[in-house]
Amino acid sequence: MSKWKDLSGTDVSGVLLICVLLLGAAPKVGGITLPPGFSDTAVADVASPTALAFAPDGRLLIAAQPGRLWVYQNGVLSPTPALELTGICTNSERGLLGVAVHPGFAATPYVYLYYTARNAGSCVNRVSRFVWSEGNVLSDEFVLVDNMPSPNGNHNAGDLHFGKDGFLYI
């Protein structure tokens, strides 16, 4: 006969009580303590942010999963997005997932985005280059990499970074 079958209701209650007490003694999850010289400040209220990139002049580009690229500049979030992608998949972990600014942005004002596009009824991941224009507007999409499968909606990657060698890493 198993020991578990021999335990009376009182014995099981005692074990459960001990577990509850031990869990109650665990450290509380809450805010983190930042090291000296750091601060935690909300800069903008953007729904579902996924990635950030800084332009050389200090503008902060904020990618949001629903397909919007926002600009935060001089302490203010732009009232309209610099770009609003259409025809994209945003369910699960899909959507606008990555943003990078060309390392020579002043002379070559390109912004690169990684997003999940709807293509012939299926969802595929894509990396595109856009031209940055005055007034914080992106235009002239040029698709660099397309049709990366996204069959299950998760684990889509999306991180974009330029290396010291000037290459874009996906």
PDB file of C-alpha atoms in Angstrom:
ATOM      1  CA  MET A   1       0.000   0.000   0.000  1.00  0.00           C
ATOM      2  CA  SER A   2       1.323   3.461  -0.914  1.00  0.00           C
ATOM      3  CA  LYS A   3       2.184   5.955   1.824  1.00  0.00           C
ATOM      4  CA  TRP A   4       0.023   8.540   0.060  1.00  0.00           C
ATOM      5  CA  LYS A   5      -3.001   6.328   0.381  1.00  0.00           C
ATOM      6  CA  ASP A   6      -2.310   5.965   4.102  1.00  0.00           C
ATOM      7  CA  LEU A   7      -2.265   9.720   4.736  1.00  0.00           C
ATOM      8  CA  SER A   8      -5.355  10.967   6.504  1.00  0.00           C
ATOM      9  CA  GLY A   9      -7.031  14.221   5.496  1.00  0.00           C
ATOM     10  CA  THR A  10      -5.351  15.888   8.477  1.00  0.00           C
ATOM     11  CA  ASP A  11      -1.865  14.892   7.290  1.00  0.00           C
ATOM     12  CA  VAL A  12      -2.491  16.256   3.779  1.00  0.00           C
ATOM     13  CA  SER A  13      -3.868  19.471   5.300  1.00  0.00           C
ATOM     14  CA  GLY A  14      -0.671  19.844   7.308  1.00  0.00           C
ATOM     15  CA  VAL A  15       1.501  19.437   4.207  1.00  0.00           C
ATOM     16  CA  LEU A  16      -0.608  21.994   2.317  1.00  0.00           C
ATOM     17  CA  LEU A  17      -0.408  24.414   5.250  1.00  0.00           C
ATOM     18  CA  ILE A  18       3.395  24.155   5.293  1.00  0.00           C
ATOM     19  CA  CYS A  19       3.537  24.789   1.508  1.00  0.00           C
ATOM     20  CA  VAL A  20       1.325  27.861   1.832  1.00  0.00           C
ATOM     21  CA  LEU A  21       3.441  29.212   4.696  1.00  0.00           C
ATOM     22  CA  LEU A  22       6.643  28.677   2.724  1.00  0.00           C
ATOM     23  CA  LEU A  23       5.192  30.430  -0.327  1.00  0.00           C
ATOM     24  CA  GLY A  24       4.077  33.304   1.880  1.00  0.00           C
ATOM     25  CA  ALA A  25       7.650  33.685   3.118  1.00  0.00           C
ATOM     26  CA  ALA A  26       9.011  33.994  -0.444  1.00  0.00           C
ATOM     27  CA  PRO A  27      10.262  37.448  -1.452  1.00  0.00           C
ATOM     28  CA  LYS A  28       7.609  39.646  -3.013  1.00  0.00           C
ATOM     29  CA  VAL A  29       7.854  40.398  -6.712  1.00  0.00           C
ATOM     30  CA  GLY A  30       7.780  44.123  -7.302  1.00  0.00           C
ATOM     31  CA  GLY A  31       9.781  47.037  -8.579  1.00  0.00           C
ATOM     32  CA  ILE A  32      13.473  46.619  -9.050  1.00  0.00           C
ATOM     33  CA  THR A  33      16.132  48.666  -7.328  1.00  0.00           C
ATOM     34  CA  LEU A  34      18.098  50.596  -9.918  1.00  0.00           C
ATOM     35  CA  PRO A  35      21.813  51.250  -9.549  1.00  0.00           C
ATOM     36  CA  PRO A  36      22.977  54.803  -8.785  1.00  0.00           C
ATOM     37  CA  GLY A  37      22.748  57.126 -11.778  1.00  0.00           C
ATOM     38  CA  PHE A  38      19.827  55.273 -13.390  1.00  0.00           C
ATOM     39  CA  SER A  39      16.161  56.233 -13.396  1.00  0.00           C
ATOM     40  CA  ASP A  40      12.977  54.492 -14.453  1.00  0.00           C
ATOM     41  CA  THR A  41      10.853  56.938 -16.433  1.00  0.00           C
ATOM     42  CA  ALA A  42       7.904  56.282 -18.723  1.00  0.00           C
ATOM     43  CA  VAL A  43       8.523  58.366 -21.831  1.00  0.00           C
ATOM     44  CA  ALA A  44       5.463  57.537 -23.900  1.00  0.00           C
ATOM     45  CA  ASP A  45       2.229  55.609 -23.787  1.00  0.00           C
ATOM     46  CA  VAL A  46       2.453  53.350 -26.841  1.00  0.00           C
ATOM     47  CA  ALA A  47       0.309  50.221 -27.130  1.00  0.00           C
ATOM     48  CA  SER A  48       2.316  46.983 -27.482  1.00  0.00           C
ATOM     49  CA  PRO A  49       5.837  48.367 -28.006  1.00  0.00           C
ATOM     50  CA  THR A  50       8.246  45.782 -29.417  1.00  0.00           C
ATOM     51  CA  ALA A  51      11.515  47.547 -30.306  1.00  0.00           C
ATOM     52  CA  LEU A  52      13.397  50.838 -30.003  1.00  0.00           C
ATOM     53  CA  ALA A  53      16.075  52.598 -32.029  1.00  0.00           C
ATOM     54  CA  PHE A  54      17.729  55.993 -31.695  1.00  0.00           C
ATOM     55  CA  ALA A  55      18.432  58.294 -34.621  1.00  0.00           C
ATOM     56  CA  PRO A  56      21.742  60.205 -34.370  1.00  0.00           C
ATOM     57  CA  ASP A  57      19.897  63.423 -33.436  1.00  0.00           C
ATOM     58  CA  GLY A  58      18.312  61.767 -30.388  1.00  0.00           C
ATOM     59  CA  ARG A  59      14.907  60.936 -31.838  1.00  0.00           C
ATOM     60  CA  LEU A  60      13.628  57.682 -30.393  1.00  0.00           C
ATOM     61  CA  LEU A  61      11.813  55.382 -32.830  1.00  0.00           C
ATOM     62  CA  ILE A  62       9.312  53.088 -31.130  1.00  0.00           C
ATOM     63  CA  ALA A  63       8.008  50.060 -33.030  1.00  0.00           C
ATOM     64  CA  ALA A  64       4.591  48.798 -31.936  1.00  0.00           C
ATOM     65  CA  GLN A  65       3.213  45.351 -32.705  1.00  0.00           C
ATOM     66  CA  PRO A  66       0.029  46.622 -34.444  1.00  0.00           C
ATOM     67  CA  GLY A  67       2.255  48.020 -37.233  1.00  0.00           C
ATOM     68  CA  ARG A  68       2.901  51.586 -36.136  1.00  0.00           C
ATOM     69  CA  LEU A  69       6.278  53.291 -35.869  1.00  0.00           C
ATOM     70  CA  TRP A  70       6.183  56.204 -33.422  1.00  0.00           C
ATOM     71  CA  VAL A  71       8.680  59.027 -32.936  1.00  0.00           C
ATOM     72  CA  TYR A  72       9.537  60.437 -29.522  1.00  0.00           C
ATOM     73  CA  GLN A  73      11.462  63.700 -29.789  1.00  0.00           C
ATOM     74  CA  ASN A  74      12.259  66.487 -27.321  1.00  0.00           C
ATOM     75  CA  GLY A  75      10.083  64.898 -24.647  1.00  0.00           C
ATOM     76  CA  VAL A  76       7.012  64.561 -26.875  1.00  0.00           C
ATOM     77  CA  LEU A  77       5.454  61.596 -28.676  1.00  0.00           C
ATOM     78  CA  SER A  78       4.410  62.478 -32.227  1.00  0.00           C
ATOM     79  CA  PRO A  79       0.609  62.748 -32.537  1.00  0.00           C
ATOM     80  CA  THR A  80       0.623  60.460 -35.578  1.00  0.00           C
ATOM     81  CA  PRO A  81       2.909  57.541 -36.394  1.00  0.00           C
ATOM     82  CA  ALA A  82       5.770  57.985 -38.859  1.00  0.00           C
ATOM     83  CA  LEU A  83       4.459  54.855 -40.547  1.00  0.00           C
ATOM     84  CA  GLU A  84       1.387  52.680 -40.224  1.00  0.00           C
ATOM     85  CA  LEU A  85       1.832  49.336 -41.945  1.00  0.00           C
ATOM     86  CA  THR A  86      -1.236  47.764 -43.520  1.00  0.00           C
ATOM     87  CA  GLY A  87      -1.766  44.175 -44.583  1.00  0.00           C
ATOM     88  CA  ILE A  88       0.159  42.720 -41.675  1.00  0.00           C
ATOM     89  CA  CYS A  89      -0.481  39.824 -39.308  1.00  0.00           C
ATOM     90  CA  THR A  90      -0.584  40.878 -35.660  1.00  0.00           C
ATOM     91  CA  ASN A  91      -1.921  37.817 -33.877  1.00  0.00           C
ATOM     92  CA  SER A  92       0.173  35.924 -31.336  1.00  0.00           C
ATOM     93  CA  GLU A  93       3.789  37.182 -31.532  1.00  0.00           C
ATOM     94  CA  ARG A  94       3.467  38.601 -35.046  1.00  0.00           C
ATOM     95  CA  GLY A  95       3.436  42.229 -36.148  1.00  0.00           C
ATOM     96  CA  LEU A  96       6.022  45.000 -36.311  1.00  0.00           C
ATOM     97  CA  LEU A  97       8.867  43.434 -34.340  1.00  0.00           C
ATOM     98  CA  GLY A  98      12.114  45.247 -35.104  1.00  0.00           C
ATOM     99  CA  VAL A  99      13.566  48.611 -36.074  1.00  0.00           C
ATOM    100  CA  ALA A 100      17.094  49.782 -36.910  1.00  0.00           C
ATOM    101  CA  VAL A 101      18.523  53.069 -38.151  1.00  0.00           C
ATOM    102  CA  HIS A 102      21.209  53.105 -40.861  1.00  0.00           C
ATOM    103  CA  PRO A 103      24.629  53.846 -39.305  1.00  0.00           C
ATOM    104  CA  GLY A 104      25.183  56.691 -41.798  1.00  0.00           C
ATOM    105  CA  PHE A 105      21.686  58.080 -41.198  1.00  0.00           C
ATOM    106  CA  ALA A 106      22.631  61.744 -41.750  1.00  0.00           C
ATOM    107  CA  ALA A 107      23.705  61.032 -45.350  1.00  0.00           C
ATOM    108  CA  THR A 108      21.624  57.879 -45.878  1.00  0.00           C
ATOM    109  CA  PRO A 109      18.309  58.360 -44.053  1.00  0.00           C
ATOM    110  CA  TYR A 110      17.175  54.736 -44.059  1.00  0.00           C
ATOM    111  CA  VAL A 111      15.127  52.962 -41.411  1.00  0.00           C
ATOM    112  CA  TYR A 112      14.844  49.174 -41.459  1.00  0.00           C
ATOM    113  CA  LEU A 113      11.817  47.294 -40.168  1.00  0.00           C
ATOM    114  CA  TYR A 114      11.157  43.622 -39.450  1.00  0.00           C
ATOM    115  CA  TYR A 115       7.467  42.754 -39.576  1.00  0.00           C
ATOM    116  CA  THR A 116       5.013  39.967 -40.320  1.00  0.00           C
ATOM    117  CA  ALA A 117       3.246  40.598 -43.628  1.00  0.00           C
ATOM    118  CA  ARG A 118       0.112  38.971 -44.970  1.00  0.00           C
ATOM    119  CA  ASN A 119       1.105  37.405 -48.285  1.00  0.00           C
ATOM    120  CA  ALA A 120      -1.391  35.433 -50.383  1.00  0.00           C
ATOM    121  CA  GLY A 121      -3.420  34.542 -47.298  1.00  0.00           C
ATOM    122  CA  SER A 122      -0.500  33.374 -45.165  1.00  0.00           C
ATOM    123  CA  CYS A 123       1.741  35.205 -42.723  1.00  0.00           C
ATOM    124  CA  VAL A 124       5.415  35.684 -43.590  1.00  0.00           C
ATOM    125  CA  ASN A 125       8.190  37.690 -41.997  1.00  0.00           C
ATOM    126  CA  ARG A 126       9.813  40.480 -43.958  1.00  0.00           C
ATOM    127  CA  VAL A 127      12.677  42.956 -43.626  1.00  0.00           C
ATOM    128  CA  SER A 128      12.201  46.230 -45.483  1.00  0.00           C
ATOM    129  CA  ARG A 129      14.078  49.480 -45.876  1.00  0.00           C
ATOM    130  CA  PHE A 130      12.224  52.792 -45.764  1.00  0.00           C
ATOM    131  CA  VAL A 131      13.346  56.338 -46.546  1.00  0.00           C
ATOM    132  CA  TRP A 132      13.075  58.835 -43.683  1.00  0.00           C
ATOM    133  CA  SER A 133      11.646  62.198 -44.747  1.00  0.00           C
ATOM    134  CA  GLU A 134      11.274  65.543 -43.014  1.00  0.00           C
ATOM    135  CA  GLY A 135       8.234  65.675 -40.795  1.00  0.00           C
ATOM    136  CA  ASN A 136       8.993  62.234 -39.351  1.00  0.00           C
ATOM    137  CA  VAL A 137       7.521  60.264 -42.237  1.00  0.00           C
ATOM    138  CA  LEU A 138       8.696  56.946 -43.680  1.00  0.00           C
ATOM    139  CA  SER A 139       8.057  56.109 -47.323  1.00  0.00           C
ATOM    140  CA  ASP A 140       9.416  54.240 -50.352  1.00  0.00           C
ATOM    141  CA  GLU A 141       9.481  50.699 -48.979  1.00  0.00           C
ATOM    142  CA  PHE A 142      12.130  48.448 -50.487  1.00  0.00           C
ATOM    143  CA  VAL A 143      11.773  44.791 -49.471  1.00  0.00           C
ATOM    144  CA  LEU A 144      15.154  43.241 -48.633  1.00  0.00           C
ATOM    145  CA  VAL A 145      14.168  39.810 -47.285  1.00  0.00           C
ATOM    146  CA  ASP A 146      10.729  38.303 -47.790  1.00  0.00           C
ATOM    147  CA  ASN A 147       8.685  35.156 -47.280  1.00  0.00           C
ATOM    148  CA  MET A 148      10.368  33.944 -44.094  1.00  0.00           C
ATOM    149  CA  PRO A 149       7.751  31.445 -42.889  1.00  0.00           C
ATOM    150  CA  SER A 150       5.659  32.197 -39.816  1.00  0.00           C
ATOM    151  CA  PRO A 151       3.410  29.124 -39.675  1.00  0.00           C
ATOM    152  CA  ASN A 152       2.663  29.081 -35.945  1.00  0.00           C
ATOM    153  CA  GLY A 153       2.580  32.733 -34.960  1.00  0.00           C
ATOM    154  CA  ASN A 154       5.334  32.626 -32.382  1.00  0.00           C
ATOM    155  CA  HIS A 155       9.131  32.682 -32.266  1.00  0.00           C
ATOM    156  CA  ASN A 156       9.322  35.090 -35.204  1.00  0.00           C
ATOM    157  CA  ALA A 157      12.602  36.709 -34.146  1.00  0.00           C
ATOM    158  CA  GLY A 158      12.625  40.310 -35.364  1.00  0.00           C
ATOM    159  CA  ASP A 159      15.697  41.855 -33.794  1.00  0.00           C
ATOM    160  CA  LEU A 160      17.597  44.169 -36.150  1.00  0.00           C
ATOM    161  CA  HIS A 161      21.036  45.639 -35.418  1.00  0.00           C
ATOM    162  CA  PHE A 162      23.896  47.125 -37.376  1.00  0.00           C
ATOM    163  CA  GLY A 163      27.324  45.755 -36.527  1.00  0.00           C
ATOM    164  CA  LYS A 164      30.531  47.759 -36.324  1.00  0.00           C
ATOM    165  CA  ASP A 165      31.231  46.381 -39.797  1.00  0.00           C
ATOM    166  CA  GLY A 166      28.196  48.291 -41.146  1.00  0.00           C
ATOM    167  CA  PHE A 167      26.218  45.132 -41.941  1.00  0.00           C
ATOM    168  CA  LEU A 168      22.595  44.718 -40.903  1.00  0.00           C
ATOM    169  CA  TYR A 169      22.123  41.671 -38.682  1.00  0.00           C
ATOM    170  CA  ILE A 170      18.736  39.969 -38.494  1.00  0.00           C
TER     171      ILE A 170
END
